PDB file of C-alpha atoms in Angstrom:
ATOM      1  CA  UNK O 183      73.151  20.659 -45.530  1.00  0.00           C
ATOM      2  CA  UNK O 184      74.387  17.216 -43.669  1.00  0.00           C
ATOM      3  CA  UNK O 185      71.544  15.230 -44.595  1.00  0.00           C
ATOM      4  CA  UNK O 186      72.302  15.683 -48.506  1.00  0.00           C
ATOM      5  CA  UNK O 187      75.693  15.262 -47.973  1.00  0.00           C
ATOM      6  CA  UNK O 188      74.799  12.110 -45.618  1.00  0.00           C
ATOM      7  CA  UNK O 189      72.728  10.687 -47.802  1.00  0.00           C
ATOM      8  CA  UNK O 190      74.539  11.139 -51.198  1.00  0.00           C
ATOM      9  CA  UNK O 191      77.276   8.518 -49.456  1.00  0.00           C
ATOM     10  CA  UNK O 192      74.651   5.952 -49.951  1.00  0.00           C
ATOM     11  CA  UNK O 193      73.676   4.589 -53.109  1.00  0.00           C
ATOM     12  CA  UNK O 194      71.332   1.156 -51.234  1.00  0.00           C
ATOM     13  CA  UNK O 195      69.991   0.475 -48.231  1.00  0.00           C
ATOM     14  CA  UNK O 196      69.429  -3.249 -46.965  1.00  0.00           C
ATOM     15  CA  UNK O 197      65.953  -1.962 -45.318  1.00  0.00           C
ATOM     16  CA  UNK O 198      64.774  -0.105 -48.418  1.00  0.00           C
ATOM     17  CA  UNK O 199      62.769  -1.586 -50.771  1.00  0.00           C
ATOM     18  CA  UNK O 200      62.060  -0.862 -54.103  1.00  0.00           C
ATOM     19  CA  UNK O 201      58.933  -2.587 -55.116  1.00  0.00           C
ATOM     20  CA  UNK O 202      57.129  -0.943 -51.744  1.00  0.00           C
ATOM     21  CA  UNK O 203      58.632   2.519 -52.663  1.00  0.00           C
ATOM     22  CA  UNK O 204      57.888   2.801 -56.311  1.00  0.00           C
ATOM     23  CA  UNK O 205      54.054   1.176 -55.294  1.00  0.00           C
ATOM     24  CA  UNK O 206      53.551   4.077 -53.088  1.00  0.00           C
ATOM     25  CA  UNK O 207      55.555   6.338 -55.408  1.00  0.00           C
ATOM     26  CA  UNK O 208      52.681   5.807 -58.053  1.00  0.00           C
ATOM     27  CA  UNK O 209      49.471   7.056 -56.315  1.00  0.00           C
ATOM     28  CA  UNK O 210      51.566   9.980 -53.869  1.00  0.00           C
ATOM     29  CA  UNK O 211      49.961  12.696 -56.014  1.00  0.00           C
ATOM     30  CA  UNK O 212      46.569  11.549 -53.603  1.00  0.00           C
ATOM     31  CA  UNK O 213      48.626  11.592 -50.476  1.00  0.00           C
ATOM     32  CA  UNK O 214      46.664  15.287 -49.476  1.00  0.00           C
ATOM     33  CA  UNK O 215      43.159  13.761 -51.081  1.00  0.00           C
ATOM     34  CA  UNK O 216      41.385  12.772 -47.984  1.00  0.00           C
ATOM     35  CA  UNK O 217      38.928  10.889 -50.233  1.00  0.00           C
ATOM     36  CA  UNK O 218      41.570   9.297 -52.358  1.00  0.00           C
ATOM     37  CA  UNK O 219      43.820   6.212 -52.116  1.00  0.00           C
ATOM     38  CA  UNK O 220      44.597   7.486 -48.551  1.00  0.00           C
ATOM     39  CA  UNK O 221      41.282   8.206 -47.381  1.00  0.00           C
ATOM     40  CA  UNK O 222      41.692   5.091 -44.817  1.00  0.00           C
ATOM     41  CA  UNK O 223      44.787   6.900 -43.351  1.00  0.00           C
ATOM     42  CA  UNK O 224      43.331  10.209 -43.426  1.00  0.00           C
ATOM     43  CA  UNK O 225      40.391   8.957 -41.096  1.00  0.00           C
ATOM     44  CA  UNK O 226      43.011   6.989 -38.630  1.00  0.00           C
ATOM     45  CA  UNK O 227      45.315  10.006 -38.429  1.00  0.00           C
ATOM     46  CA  UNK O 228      43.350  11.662 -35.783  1.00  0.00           C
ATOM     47  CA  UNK O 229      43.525   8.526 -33.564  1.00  0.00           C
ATOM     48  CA  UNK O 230      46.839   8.258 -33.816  1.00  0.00           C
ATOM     49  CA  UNK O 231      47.814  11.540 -32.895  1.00  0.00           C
ATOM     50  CA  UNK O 232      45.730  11.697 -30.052  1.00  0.00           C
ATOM     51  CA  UNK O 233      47.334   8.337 -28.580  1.00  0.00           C
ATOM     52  CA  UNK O 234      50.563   9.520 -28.961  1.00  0.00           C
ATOM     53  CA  UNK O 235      49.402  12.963 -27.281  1.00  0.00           C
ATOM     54  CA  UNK O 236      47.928  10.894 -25.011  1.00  0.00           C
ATOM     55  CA  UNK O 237      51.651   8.677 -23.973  1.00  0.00           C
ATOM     56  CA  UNK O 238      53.420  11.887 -24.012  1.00  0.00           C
ATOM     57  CA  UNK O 239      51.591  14.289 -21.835  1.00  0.00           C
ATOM     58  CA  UNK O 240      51.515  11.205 -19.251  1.00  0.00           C
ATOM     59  CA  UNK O 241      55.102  11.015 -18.890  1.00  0.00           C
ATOM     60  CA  UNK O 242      55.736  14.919 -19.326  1.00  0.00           C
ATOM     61  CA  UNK O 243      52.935  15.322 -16.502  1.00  0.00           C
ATOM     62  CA  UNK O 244      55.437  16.850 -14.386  1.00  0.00           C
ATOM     63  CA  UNK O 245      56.597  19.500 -16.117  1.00  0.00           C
ATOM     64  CA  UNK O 246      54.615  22.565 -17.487  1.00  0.00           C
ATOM     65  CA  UNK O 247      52.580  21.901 -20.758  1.00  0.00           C
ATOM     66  CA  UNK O 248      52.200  24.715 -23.126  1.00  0.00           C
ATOM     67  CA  UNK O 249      48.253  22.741 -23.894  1.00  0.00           C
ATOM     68  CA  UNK O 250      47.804  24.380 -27.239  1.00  0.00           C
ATOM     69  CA  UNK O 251      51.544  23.589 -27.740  1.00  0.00           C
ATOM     70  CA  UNK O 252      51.895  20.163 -25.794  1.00  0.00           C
ATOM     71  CA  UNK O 253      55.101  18.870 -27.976  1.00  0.00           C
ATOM     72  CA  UNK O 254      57.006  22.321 -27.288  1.00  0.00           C
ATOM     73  CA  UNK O 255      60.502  21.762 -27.045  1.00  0.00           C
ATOM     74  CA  UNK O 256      60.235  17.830 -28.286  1.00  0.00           C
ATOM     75  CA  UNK O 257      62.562  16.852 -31.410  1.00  0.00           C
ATOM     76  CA  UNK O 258      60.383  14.682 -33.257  1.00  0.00           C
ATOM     77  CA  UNK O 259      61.237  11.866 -35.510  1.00  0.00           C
ATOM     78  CA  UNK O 260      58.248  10.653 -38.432  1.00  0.00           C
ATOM     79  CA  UNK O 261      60.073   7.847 -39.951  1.00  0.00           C
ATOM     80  CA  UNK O 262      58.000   6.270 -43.307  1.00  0.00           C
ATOM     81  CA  UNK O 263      56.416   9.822 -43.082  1.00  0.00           C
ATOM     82  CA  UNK O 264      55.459   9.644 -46.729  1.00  0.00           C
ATOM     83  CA  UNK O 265      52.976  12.851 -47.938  1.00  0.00           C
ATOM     84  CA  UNK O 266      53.284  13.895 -44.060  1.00  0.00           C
ATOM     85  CA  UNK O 267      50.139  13.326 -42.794  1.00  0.00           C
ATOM     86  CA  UNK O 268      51.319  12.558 -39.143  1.00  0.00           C
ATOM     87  CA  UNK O 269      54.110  14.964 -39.459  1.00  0.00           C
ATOM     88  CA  UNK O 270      52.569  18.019 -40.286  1.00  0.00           C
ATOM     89  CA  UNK O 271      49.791  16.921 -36.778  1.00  0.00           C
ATOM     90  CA  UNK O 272      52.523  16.645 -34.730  1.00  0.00           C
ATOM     91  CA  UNK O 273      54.239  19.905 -35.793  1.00  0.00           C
ATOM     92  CA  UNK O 274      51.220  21.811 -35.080  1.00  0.00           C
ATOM     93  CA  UNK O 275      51.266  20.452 -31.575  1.00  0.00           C
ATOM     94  CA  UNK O 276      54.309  22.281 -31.336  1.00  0.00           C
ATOM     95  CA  UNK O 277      56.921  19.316 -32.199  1.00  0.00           C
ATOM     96  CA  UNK O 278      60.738  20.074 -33.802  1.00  0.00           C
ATOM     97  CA  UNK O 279      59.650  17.637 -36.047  1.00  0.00           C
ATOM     98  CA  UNK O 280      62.009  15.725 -39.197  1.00  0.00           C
ATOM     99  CA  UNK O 281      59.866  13.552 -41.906  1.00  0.00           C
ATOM    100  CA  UNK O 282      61.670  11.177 -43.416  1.00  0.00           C
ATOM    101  CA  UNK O 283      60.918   8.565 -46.235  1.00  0.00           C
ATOM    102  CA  UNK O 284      62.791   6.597 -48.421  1.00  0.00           C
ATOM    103  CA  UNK O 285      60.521   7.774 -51.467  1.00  0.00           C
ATOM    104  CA  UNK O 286      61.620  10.834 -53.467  1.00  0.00           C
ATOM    105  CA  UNK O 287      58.210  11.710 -54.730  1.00  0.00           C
ATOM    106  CA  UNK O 288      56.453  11.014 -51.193  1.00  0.00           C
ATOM    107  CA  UNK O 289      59.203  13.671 -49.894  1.00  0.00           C
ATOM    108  CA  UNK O 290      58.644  16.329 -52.493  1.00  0.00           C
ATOM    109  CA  UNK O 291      54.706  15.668 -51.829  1.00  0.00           C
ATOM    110  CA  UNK O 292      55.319  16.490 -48.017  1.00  0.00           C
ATOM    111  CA  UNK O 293      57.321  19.451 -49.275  1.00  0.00           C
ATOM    112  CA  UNK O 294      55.069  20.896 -51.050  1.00  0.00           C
ATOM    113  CA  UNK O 295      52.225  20.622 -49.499  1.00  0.00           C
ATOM    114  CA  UNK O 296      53.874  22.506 -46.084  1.00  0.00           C
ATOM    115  CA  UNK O 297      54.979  25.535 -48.981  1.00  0.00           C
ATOM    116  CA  UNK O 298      51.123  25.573 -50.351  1.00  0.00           C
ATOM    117  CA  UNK O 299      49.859  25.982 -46.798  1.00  0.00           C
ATOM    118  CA  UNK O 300      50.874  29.618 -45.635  1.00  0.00           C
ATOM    119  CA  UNK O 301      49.898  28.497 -41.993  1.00  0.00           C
ATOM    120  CA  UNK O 302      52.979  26.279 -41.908  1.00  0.00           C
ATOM    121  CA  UNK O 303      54.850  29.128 -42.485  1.00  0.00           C
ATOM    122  CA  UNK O 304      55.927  28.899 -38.804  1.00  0.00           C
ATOM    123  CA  UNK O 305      55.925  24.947 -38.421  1.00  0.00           C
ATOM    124  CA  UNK O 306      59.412  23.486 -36.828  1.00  0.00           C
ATOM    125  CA  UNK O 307      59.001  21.029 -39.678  1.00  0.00           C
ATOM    126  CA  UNK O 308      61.268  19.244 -42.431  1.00  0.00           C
ATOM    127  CA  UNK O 309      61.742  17.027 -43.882  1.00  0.00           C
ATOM    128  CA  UNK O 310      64.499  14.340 -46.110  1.00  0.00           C
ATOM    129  CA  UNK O 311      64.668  11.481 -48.306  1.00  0.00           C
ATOM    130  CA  UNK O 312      66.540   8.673 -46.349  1.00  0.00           C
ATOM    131  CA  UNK O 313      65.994   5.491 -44.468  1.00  0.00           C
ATOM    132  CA  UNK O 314      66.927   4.807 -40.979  1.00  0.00           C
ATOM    133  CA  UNK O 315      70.127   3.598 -40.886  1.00  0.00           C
ATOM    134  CA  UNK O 316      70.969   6.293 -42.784  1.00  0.00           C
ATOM    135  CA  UNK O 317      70.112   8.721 -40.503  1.00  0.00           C
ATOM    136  CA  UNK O 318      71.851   7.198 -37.852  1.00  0.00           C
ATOM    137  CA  UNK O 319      75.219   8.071 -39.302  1.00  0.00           C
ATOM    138  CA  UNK O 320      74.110  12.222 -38.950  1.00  0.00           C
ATOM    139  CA  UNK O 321      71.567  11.876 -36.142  1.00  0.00           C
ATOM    140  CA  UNK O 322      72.336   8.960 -33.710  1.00  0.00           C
ATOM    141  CA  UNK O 323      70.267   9.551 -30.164  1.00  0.00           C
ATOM    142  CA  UNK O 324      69.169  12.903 -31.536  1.00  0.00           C
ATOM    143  CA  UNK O 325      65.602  12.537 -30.784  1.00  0.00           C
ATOM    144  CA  UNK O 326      63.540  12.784 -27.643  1.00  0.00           C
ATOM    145  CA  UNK O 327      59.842  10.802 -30.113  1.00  0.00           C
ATOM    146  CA  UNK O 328      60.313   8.561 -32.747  1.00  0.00           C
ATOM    147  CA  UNK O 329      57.152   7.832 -34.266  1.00  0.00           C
ATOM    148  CA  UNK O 330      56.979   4.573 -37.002  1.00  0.00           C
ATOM    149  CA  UNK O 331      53.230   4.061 -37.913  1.00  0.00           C
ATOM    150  CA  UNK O 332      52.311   1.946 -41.048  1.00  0.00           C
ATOM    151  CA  UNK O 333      55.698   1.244 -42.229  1.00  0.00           C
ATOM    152  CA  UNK O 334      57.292  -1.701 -40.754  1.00  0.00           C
ATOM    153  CA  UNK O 335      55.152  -4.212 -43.266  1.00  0.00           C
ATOM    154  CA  UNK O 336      56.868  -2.267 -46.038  1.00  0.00           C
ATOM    155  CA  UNK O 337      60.790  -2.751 -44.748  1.00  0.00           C
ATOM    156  CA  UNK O 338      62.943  -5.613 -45.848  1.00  0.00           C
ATOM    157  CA  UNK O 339      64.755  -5.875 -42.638  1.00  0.00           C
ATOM    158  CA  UNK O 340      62.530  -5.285 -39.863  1.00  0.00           C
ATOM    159  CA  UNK O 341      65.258  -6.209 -37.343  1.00  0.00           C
ATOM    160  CA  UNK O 342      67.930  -3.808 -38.622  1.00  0.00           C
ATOM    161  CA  UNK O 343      65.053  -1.552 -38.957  1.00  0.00           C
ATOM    162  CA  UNK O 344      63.758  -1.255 -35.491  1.00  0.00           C
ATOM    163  CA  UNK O 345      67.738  -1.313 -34.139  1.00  0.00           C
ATOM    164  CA  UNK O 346      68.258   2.221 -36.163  1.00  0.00           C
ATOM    165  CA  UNK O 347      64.663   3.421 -34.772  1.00  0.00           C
ATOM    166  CA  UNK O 348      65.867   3.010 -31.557  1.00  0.00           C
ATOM    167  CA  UNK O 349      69.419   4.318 -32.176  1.00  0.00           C
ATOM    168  CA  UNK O 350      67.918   7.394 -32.964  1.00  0.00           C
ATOM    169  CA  UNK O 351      66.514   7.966 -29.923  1.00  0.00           C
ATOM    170  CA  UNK O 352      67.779   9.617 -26.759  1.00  0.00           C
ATOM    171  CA  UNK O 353      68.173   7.337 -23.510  1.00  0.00           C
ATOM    172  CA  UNK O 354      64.152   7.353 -21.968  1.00  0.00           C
ATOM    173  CA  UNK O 355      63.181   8.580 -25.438  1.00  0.00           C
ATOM    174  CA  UNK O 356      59.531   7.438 -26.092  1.00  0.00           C
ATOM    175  CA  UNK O 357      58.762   5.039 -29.841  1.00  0.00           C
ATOM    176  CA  UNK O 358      55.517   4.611 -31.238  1.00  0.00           C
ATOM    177  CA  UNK O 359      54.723   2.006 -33.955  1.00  0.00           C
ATOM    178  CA  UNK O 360      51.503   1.339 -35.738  1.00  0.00           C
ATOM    179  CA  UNK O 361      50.886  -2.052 -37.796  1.00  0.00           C
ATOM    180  CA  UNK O 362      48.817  -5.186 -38.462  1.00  0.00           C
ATOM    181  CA  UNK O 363      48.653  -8.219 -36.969  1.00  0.00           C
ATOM    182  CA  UNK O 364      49.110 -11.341 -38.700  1.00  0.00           C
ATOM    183  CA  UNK O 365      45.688 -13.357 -37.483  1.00  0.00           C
ATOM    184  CA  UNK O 366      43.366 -15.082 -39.894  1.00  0.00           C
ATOM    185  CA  UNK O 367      41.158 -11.948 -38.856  1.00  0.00           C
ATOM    186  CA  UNK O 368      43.614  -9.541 -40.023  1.00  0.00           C
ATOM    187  CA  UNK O 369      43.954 -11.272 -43.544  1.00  0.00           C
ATOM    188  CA  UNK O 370      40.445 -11.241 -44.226  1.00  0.00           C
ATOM    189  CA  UNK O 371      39.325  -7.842 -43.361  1.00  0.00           C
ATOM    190  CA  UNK O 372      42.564  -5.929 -44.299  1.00  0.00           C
ATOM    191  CA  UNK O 373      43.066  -7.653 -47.458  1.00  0.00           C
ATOM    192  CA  UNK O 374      40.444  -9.676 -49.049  1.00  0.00           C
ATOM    193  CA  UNK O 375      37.609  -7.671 -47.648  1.00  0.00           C
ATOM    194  CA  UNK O 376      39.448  -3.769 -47.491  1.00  0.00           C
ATOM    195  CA  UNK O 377      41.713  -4.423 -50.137  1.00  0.00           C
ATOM    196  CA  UNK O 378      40.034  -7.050 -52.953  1.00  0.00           C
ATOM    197  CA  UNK O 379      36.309  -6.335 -52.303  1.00  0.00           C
ATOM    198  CA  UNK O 380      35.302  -2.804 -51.043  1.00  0.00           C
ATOM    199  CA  UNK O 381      39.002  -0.984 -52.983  1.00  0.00           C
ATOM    200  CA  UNK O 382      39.271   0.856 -49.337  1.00  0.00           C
ATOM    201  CA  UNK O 383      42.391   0.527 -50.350  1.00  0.00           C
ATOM    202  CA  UNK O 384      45.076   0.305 -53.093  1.00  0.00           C
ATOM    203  CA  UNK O 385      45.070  -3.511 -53.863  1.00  0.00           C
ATOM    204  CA  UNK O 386      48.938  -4.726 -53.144  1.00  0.00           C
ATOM    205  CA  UNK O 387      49.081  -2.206 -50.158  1.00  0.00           C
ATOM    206  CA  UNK O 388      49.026  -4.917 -48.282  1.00  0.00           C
ATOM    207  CA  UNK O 389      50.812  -8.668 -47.957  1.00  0.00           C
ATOM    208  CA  UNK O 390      49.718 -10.531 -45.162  1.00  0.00           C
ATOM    209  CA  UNK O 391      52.998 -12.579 -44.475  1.00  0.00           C
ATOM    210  CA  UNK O 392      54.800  -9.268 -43.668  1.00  0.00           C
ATOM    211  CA  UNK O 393      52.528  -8.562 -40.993  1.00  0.00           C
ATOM    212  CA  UNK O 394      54.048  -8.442 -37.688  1.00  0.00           C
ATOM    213  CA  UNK O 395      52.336  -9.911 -34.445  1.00  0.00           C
ATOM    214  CA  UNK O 396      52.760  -8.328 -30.874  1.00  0.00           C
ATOM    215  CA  UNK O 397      54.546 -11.614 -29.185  1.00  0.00           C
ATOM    216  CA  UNK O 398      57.605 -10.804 -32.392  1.00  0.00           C
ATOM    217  CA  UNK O 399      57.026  -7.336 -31.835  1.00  0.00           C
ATOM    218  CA  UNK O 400      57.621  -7.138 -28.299  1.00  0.00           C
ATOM    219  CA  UNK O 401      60.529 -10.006 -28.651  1.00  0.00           C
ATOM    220  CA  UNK O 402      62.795  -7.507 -31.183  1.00  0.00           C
ATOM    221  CA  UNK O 403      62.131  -4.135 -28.478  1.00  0.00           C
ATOM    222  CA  UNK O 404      63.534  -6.451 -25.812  1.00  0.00           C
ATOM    223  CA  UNK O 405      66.137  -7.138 -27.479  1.00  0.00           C
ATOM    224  CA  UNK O 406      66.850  -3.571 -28.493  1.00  0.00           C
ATOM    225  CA  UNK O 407      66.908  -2.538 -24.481  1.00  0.00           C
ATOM    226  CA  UNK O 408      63.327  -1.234 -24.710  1.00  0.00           C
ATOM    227  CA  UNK O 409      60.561  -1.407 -21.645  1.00  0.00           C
ATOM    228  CA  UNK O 410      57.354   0.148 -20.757  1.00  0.00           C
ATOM    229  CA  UNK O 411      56.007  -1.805 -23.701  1.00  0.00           C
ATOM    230  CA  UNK O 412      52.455  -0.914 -24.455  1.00  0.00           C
ATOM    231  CA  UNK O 413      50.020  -2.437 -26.874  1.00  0.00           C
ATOM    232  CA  UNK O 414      46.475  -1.014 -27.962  1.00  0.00           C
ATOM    233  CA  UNK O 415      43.982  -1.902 -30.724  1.00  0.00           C
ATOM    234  CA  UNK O 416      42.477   0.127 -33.176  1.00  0.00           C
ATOM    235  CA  UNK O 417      38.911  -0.636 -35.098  1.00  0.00           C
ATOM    236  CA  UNK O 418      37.311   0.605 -37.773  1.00  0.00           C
ATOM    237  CA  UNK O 419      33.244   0.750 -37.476  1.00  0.00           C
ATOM    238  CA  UNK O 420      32.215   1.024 -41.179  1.00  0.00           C
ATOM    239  CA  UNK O 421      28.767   2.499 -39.881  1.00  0.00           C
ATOM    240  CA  UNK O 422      30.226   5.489 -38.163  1.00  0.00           C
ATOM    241  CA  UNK O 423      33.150   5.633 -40.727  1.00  0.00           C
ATOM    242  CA  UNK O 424      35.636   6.308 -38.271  1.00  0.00           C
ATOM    243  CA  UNK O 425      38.899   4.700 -36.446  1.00  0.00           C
ATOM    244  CA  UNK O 426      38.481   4.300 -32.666  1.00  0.00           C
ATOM    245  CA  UNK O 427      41.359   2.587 -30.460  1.00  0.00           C
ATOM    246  CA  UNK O 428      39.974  -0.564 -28.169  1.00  0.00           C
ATOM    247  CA  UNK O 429      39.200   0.345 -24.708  1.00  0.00           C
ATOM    248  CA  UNK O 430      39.292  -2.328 -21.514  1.00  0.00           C
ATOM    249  CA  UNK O 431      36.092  -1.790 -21.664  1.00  0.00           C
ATOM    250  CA  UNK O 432      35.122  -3.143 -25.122  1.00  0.00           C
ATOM    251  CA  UNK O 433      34.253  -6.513 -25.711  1.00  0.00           C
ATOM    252  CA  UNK O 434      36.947  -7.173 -28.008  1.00  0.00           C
ATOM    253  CA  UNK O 435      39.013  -6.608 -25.396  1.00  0.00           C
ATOM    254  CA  UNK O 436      37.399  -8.400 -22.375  1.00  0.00           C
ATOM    255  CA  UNK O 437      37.661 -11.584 -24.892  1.00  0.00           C
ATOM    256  CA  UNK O 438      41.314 -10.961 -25.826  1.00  0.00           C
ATOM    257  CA  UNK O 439      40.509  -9.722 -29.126  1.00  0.00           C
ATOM    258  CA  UNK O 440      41.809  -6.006 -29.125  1.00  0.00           C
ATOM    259  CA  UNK O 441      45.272  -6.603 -31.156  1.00  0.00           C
ATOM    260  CA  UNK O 442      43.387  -9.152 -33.513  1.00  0.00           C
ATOM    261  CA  UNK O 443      43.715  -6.884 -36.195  1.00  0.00           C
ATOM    262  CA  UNK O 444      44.950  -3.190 -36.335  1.00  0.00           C
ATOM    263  CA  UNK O 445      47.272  -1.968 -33.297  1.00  0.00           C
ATOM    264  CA  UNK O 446      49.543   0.335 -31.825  1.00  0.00           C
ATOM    265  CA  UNK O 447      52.451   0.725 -29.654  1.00  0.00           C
ATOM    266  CA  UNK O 448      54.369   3.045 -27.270  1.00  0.00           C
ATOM    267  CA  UNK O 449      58.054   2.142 -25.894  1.00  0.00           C
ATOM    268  CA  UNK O 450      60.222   3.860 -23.870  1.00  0.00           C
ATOM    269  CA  UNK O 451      64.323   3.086 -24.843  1.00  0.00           C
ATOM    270  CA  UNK O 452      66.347   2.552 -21.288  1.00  0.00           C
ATOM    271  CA  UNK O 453      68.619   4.654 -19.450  1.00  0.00           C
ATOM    272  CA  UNK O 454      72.071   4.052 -20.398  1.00  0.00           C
ATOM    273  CA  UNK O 455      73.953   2.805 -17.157  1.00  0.00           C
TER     274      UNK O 455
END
């Protein structure tokens, strides 16, 4: 198979690193646990998926959507896919969808669990250990979605990072990225409070000065010949246990507090000339 052989040609990558791999390497037998070490992702997954569901049957309103089926006929990218959460959603959506992580035991957990599960029998879905620019040398402008959520914090080179993201995609293919701000708010409820106080999560998932804010965000995709840039916030309400995103009609957002913390993004990469 290409990707092996691809992938067998490189023995580092300048985006991978080792510390944030072998962290997540240690608890991926709880990747599937949805009241484990992932449980916070396991509750935000649904959001996620329905805002890129959302971005994607907006700009495929012209043409005829299969609705049980929606991402028929899309070849899907999950990059940082780790146990394949997302992955696995957006195959069932109908999606030709590739997971790919830079983790071998994250991979073989994302493997496995679609071989346990005889009703992914019939999912377009794989998936391969590699990083980005790795798969550019196989799969350059191969894919119509790229979707990056939660991983960017845990690159080295966030630059050369989102310039292989986007090389990946086809000309008006649509990116999604999911992250955390880098706000005084953001460092006390993701890590001292989530992380140090309730154990909502691992403690070490997170470092606050690899948080990303929109204003670099947005800076890097214009650089990369990106537009139809699109920020929205996502909350957690610890009462109702659940992930929302931040509507314009929230308060955080009429006081221009929706990206304060957790957000996500859609992008569309331009038309070649």
């Amino acid at each position: 198979m290409h990707f092996v052989r691809m992938i067998k040609r490189f023995q580092s990558s300048s985006t991978i690193n080792k510390e944030e791999i072998s962290k997540f390497a240690s608890i991926s037998n709880e990747w599937w646990d949805p009241k484990g070490k992932f449980e916070m992702l396991h509750r935000m997954n649904p959001v996620r998926v329905s805002y890129i569901r959302s971005i994607l049957e907006e700009k495929l309103r012209a043409t005829s959507l299969n609705k049980s089926k929606p991402f028929e006929n899309l070849r899907i990218l999950d990059i940082g896919c780790g146990g394949g959460l997302l992955s696995e959603s957006l195959a069932r959506l109908g999606g030709s969808v590739l997971g790919v992580d830079a983790g071998e035991e994250q991979i073989n957990i994302a493997k496995l669990h679609k071989l346990k599960n005889k009703f992914h029998e019939n999912l377009d879905l794989n998936y391969v250990q590699a990083s980005a620019e790795q798969l550019c040398e196989t799969e350059y402008e191969k894919f119509d979605v790229l979707c990056g959520l939660e991983i960017i914090e845990h690159v080295d080179d966030k630059s050369l990072f989102l310039k292989s993201c986007v090389d990946l995609v086809k000309p008006e293919g649509t990116l999604f990225f999911s992250t955390i701000n880098r706000t005084p708010s953001s460092n006390f409820l993701t890590i001292f409070l989530a992380q140090n106080v309730l154990n909502w999560v691992p403690r070490g998932t997170h470092e606050f000065s690899k948080y990303i804010t929109p204003v670099e965000f947005e800076k890097e995709l214009n650089l990369l010949n990106c537009e139809k840039i699109q920020f929205t916030g996502m909350i957690f309400n610890p009462m109702l246990n659940k992930w929302s995103l931040v509507s314009k009609s929230d308060f955080l957002y009429q006081i221009g507090s929706d990206l304060e913390v957790n957000y996500i993004l859609s992008c569309q990469k331009k038309k070649q000339n």
